[in-house]
One Martini backbone bead per residue (centre of mass of N, CA, C, O) as a GRO file, in nm:
protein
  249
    1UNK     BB    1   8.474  24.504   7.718
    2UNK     BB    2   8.489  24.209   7.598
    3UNK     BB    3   8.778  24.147   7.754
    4UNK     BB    4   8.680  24.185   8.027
    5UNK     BB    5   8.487  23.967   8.042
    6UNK     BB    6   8.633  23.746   7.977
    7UNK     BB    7   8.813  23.780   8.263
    8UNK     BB    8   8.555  23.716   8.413
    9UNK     BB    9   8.543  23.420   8.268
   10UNK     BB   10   8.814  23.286   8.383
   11UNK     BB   11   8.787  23.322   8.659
   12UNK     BB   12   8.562  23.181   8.725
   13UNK     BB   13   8.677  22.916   8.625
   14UNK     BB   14   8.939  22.887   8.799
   15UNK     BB   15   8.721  22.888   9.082
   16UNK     BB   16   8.564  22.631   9.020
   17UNK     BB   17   8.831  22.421   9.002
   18UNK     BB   18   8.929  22.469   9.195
   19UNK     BB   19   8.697  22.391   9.444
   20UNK     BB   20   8.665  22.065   9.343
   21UNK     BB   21   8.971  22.000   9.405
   22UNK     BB   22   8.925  22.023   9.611
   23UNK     BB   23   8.675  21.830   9.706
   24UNK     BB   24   8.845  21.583   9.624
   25UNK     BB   25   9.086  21.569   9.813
   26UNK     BB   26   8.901  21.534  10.073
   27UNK     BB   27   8.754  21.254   9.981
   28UNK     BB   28   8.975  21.128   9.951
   29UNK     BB   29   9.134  21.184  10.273
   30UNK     BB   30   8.884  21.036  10.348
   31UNK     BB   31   8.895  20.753  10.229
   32UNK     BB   32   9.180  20.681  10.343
   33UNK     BB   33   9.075  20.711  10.630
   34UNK     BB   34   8.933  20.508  10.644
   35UNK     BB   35   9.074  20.287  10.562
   36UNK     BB   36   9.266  20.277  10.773
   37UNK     BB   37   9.042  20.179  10.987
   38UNK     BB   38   8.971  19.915  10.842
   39UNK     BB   39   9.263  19.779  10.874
   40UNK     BB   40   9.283  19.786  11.164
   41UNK     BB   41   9.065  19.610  11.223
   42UNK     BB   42   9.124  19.367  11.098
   43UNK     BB   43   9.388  19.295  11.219
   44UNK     BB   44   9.282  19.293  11.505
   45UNK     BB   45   9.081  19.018  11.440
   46UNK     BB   46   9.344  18.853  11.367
   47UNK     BB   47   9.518  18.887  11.663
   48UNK     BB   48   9.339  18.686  11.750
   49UNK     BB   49   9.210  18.410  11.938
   50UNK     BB   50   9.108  18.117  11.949
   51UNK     BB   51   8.874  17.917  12.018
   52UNK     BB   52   8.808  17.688  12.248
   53UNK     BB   53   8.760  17.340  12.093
   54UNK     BB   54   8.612  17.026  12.269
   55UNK     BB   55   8.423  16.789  12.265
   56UNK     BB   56   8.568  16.573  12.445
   57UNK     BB   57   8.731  16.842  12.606
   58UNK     BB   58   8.567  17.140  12.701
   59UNK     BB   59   8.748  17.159  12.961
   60UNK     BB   60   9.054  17.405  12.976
   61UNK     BB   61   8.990  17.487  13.294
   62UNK     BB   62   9.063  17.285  13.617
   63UNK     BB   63   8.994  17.064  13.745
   64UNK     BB   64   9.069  16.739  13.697
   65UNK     BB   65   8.736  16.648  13.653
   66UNK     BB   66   8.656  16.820  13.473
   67UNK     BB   67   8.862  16.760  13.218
   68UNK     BB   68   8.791  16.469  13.199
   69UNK     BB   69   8.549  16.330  13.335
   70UNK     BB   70   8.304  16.048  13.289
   71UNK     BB   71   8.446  15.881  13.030
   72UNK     BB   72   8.704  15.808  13.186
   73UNK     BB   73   9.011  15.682  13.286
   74UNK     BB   74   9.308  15.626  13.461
   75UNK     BB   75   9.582  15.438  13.338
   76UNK     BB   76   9.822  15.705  13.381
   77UNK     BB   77  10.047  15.905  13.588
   78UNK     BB   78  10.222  16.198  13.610
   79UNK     BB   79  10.444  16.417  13.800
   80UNK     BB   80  10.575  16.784  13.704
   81UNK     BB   81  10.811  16.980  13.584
   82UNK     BB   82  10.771  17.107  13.229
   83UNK     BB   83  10.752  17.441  13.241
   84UNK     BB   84  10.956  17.608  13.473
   85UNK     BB   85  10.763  17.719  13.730
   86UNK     BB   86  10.735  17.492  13.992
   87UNK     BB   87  10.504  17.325  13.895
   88UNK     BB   88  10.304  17.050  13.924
   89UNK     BB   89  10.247  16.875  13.656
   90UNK     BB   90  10.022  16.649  13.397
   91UNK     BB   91  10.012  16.306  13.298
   92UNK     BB   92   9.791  16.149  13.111
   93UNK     BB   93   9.649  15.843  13.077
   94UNK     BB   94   9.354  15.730  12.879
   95UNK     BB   95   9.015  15.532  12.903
   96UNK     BB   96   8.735  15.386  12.772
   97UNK     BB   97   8.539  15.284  12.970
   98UNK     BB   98   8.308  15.171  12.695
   99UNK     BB   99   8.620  15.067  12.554
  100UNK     BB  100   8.922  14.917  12.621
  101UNK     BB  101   9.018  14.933  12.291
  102UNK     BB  102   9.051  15.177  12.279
  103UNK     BB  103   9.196  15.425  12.184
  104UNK     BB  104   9.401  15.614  12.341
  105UNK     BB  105   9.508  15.916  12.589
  106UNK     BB  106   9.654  16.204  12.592
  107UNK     BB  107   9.772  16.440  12.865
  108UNK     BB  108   9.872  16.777  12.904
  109UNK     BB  109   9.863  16.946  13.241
  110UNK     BB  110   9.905  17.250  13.373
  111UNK     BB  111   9.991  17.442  13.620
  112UNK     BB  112   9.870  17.683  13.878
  113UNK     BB  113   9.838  17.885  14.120
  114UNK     BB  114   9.531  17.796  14.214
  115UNK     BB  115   9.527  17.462  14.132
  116UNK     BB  116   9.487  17.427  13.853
  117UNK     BB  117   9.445  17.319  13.536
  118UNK     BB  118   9.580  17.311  13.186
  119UNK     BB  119   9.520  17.242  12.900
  120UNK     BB  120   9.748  17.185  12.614
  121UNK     BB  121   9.761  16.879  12.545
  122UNK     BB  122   9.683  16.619  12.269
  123UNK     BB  123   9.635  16.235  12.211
  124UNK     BB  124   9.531  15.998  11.958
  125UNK     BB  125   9.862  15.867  11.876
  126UNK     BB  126  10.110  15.834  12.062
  127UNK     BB  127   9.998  15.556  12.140
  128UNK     BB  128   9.983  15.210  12.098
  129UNK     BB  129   9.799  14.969  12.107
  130UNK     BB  130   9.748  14.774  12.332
  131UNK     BB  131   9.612  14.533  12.146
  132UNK     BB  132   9.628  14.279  11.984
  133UNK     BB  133   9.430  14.095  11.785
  134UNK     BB  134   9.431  13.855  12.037
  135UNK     BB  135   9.417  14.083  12.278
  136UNK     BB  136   9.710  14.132  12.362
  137UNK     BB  137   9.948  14.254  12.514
  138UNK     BB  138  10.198  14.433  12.379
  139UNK     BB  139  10.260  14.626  12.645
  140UNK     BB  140  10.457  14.473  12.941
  141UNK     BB  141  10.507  14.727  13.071
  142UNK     BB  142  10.399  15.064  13.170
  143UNK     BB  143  10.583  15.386  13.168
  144UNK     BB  144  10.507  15.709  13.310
  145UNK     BB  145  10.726  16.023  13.345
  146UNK     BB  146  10.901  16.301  13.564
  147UNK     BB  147  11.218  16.465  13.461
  148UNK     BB  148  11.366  16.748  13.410
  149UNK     BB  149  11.118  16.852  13.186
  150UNK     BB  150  11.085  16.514  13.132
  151UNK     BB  151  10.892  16.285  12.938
  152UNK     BB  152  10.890  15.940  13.013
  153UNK     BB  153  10.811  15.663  12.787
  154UNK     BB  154  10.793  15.289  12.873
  155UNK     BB  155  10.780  15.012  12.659
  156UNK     BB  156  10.770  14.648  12.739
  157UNK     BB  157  10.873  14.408  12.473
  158UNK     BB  158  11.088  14.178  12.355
  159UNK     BB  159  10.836  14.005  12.202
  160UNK     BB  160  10.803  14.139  11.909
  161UNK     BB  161  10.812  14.464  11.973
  162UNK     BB  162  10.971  14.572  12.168
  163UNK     BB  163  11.131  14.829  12.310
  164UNK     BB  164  11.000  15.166  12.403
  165UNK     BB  165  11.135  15.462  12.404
  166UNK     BB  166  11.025  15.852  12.523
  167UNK     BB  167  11.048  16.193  12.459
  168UNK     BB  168  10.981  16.495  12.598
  169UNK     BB  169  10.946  16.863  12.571
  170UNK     BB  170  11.009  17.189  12.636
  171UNK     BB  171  10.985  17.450  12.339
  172UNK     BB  172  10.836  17.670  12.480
  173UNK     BB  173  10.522  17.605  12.373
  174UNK     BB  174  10.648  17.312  12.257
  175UNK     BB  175  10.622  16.957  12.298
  176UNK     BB  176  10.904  16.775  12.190
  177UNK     BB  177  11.091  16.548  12.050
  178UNK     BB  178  11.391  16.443  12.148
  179UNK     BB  179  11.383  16.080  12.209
  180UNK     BB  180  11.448  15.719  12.061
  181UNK     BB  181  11.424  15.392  12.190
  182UNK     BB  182  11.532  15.029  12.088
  183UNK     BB  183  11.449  14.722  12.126
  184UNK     BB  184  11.558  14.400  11.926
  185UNK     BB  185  11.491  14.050  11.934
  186UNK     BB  186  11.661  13.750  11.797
  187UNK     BB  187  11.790  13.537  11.574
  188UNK     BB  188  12.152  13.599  11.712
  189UNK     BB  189  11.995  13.881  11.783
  190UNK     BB  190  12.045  14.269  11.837
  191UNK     BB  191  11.902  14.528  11.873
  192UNK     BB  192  11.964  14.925  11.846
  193UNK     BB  193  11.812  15.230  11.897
  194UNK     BB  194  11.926  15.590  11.869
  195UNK     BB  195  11.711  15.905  11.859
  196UNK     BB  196  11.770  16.245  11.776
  197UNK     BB  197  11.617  16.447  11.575
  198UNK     BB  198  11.711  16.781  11.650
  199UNK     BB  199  12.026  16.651  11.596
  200UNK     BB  200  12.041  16.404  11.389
  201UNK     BB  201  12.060  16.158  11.563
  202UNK     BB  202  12.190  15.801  11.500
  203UNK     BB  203  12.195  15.487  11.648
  204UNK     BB  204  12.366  15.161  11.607
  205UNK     BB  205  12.276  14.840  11.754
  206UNK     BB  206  12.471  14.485  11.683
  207UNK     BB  207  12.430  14.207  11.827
  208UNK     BB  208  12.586  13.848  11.858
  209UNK     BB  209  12.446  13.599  12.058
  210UNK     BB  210  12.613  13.351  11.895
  211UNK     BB  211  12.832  13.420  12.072
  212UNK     BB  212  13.001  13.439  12.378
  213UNK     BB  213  13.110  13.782  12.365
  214UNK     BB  214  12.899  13.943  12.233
  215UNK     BB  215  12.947  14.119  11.975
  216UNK     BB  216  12.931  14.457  11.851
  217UNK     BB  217  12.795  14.698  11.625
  218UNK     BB  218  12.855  15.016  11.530
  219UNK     BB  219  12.628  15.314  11.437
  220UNK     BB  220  12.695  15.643  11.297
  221UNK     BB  221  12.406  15.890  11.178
  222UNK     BB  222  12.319  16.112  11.006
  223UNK     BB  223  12.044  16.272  11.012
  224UNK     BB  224  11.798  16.439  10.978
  225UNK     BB  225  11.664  16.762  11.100
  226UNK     BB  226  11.357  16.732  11.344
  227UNK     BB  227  11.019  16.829  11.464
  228UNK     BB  228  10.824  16.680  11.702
  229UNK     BB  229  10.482  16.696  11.803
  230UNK     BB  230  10.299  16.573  12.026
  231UNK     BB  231  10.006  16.583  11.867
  232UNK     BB  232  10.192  16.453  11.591
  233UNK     BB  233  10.273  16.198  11.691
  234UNK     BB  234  10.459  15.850  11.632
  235UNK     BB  235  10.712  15.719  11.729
  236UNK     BB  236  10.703  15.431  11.567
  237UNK     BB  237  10.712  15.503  11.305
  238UNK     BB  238  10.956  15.704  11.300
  239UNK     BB  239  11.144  15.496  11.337
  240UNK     BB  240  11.134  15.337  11.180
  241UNK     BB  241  11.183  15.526  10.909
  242UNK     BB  242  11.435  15.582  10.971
  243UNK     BB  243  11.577  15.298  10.959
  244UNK     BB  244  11.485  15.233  10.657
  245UNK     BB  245  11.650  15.470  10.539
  246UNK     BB  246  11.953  15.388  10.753
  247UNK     BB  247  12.020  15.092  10.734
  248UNK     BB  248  12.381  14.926  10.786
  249UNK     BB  249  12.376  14.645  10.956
   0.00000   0.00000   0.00000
């Protein structure tokens, strides 16, 4: 009788450690499913868009006007296909009306289908200040363009700062500087600079002035190869400091 008794309370004992068990179970794959379910929403929340936020330039999308605004003034603008879709885009050099010596903006807006533009790219620092501290324009004349998808941007001033000329192109989304070339006149002589960046090509060329069939001497150098962003390009800078590293002649 003892024995029967012991057995049936082994059963029963067994059977309630399996009910237990199952139910932990559950409750585990109950949460590791919740637990997938919260790591998709927060994936799908991370690989959303961040919203378009511009203080100064609030309207992303439309007519040319509304862009703009009325607080700056157009003082340079050119027009070209510059991402390859056949339609005409626009860069804008702009000055604040309430103050020409402020730093001048660059806008580079893609035209739609529609014919509305589309803000793409903002610039701060792109161009030098226009006058120099005695109010002198430092750069006369000053000139962009568009052909075959490429921004080419000249500021002409044989001294003191001599010939400025810069490109920009789009590769895929990025509106990258791809050549800077310089020319500086001095006493005796002349310097020119030809800059690719993405190639890491420099060429540097030194005329002689003071001889009558100025001869030049050239050098080519190799130097790190570079991807500068136009929102945060100052291709003045840029060139200095590669020149400064890499000056031979």
């Amino acid at each position: 009788m003892r024995i029967i008794i012991r057995y049936i309370l082994l059963l029963s004992i067994i059977f309630i450690n399996s009910c237990t068990k199952n139910n932990d179970t559950g409750k585990t794959s109950k949460i590791r499913k919740e637990n997938k379910v919260d790591s998709t929403i927060i994936k799908k929340t991370s690989g959303e868009q961040p919203e378009y936020k511009n203080k100064t330039f609030p309207v992303k999308e439309g007519l040319l006007s509304d862009i703009v605004g009325g607080s700056y003034a157009i003082q340079h603008e050119a027009d070209g296909d510059l991402n390859n879709d056949g339609l005409s885009d626009k860069v804008l050099v702009l000055r604040k009306k309430s103050d020409t010596f402020f730093q001048r903006t660059v806008l580079v807006l893609l035209k739609n289908k529609n014919n509305h533009f589309r803000l793409d790219k903002i610039s701060d620092i792109l161009l030098p200040d226009e006058y120099n501290e005695a109010g002198f324009k430092k750069y006369d004349p000053e000139s962009i363009s568009i052909a075959k998808g490429v921004l080419s941007v000249n500021l002409y001033n044989p001294a003191p700062y001599g010939n400025l000329f810069f490109n920009f192109k789009y590769i895929d989304k990025d509106f990258v500087l791809t050549y800077i070339e310089t020319y500086n006149a001095g006493a005796g002589s002349s310097q020119s600079l030809y800059y690719e960046p993405l190639k890491g090509k420099l060429l540097q060329e030194v005329t002689d002035t003071m001889e009558e069939d100025m001869p030049a001497e050239t050098k080519k150098i190799q130097v790190k190869k570079q991807k500068f962003l136009f929102e945060n390009s100052v291709p003045d800078d840029i060139i200095s400091k590669v020149y400064s590293e890499n000056d031979v002649l």
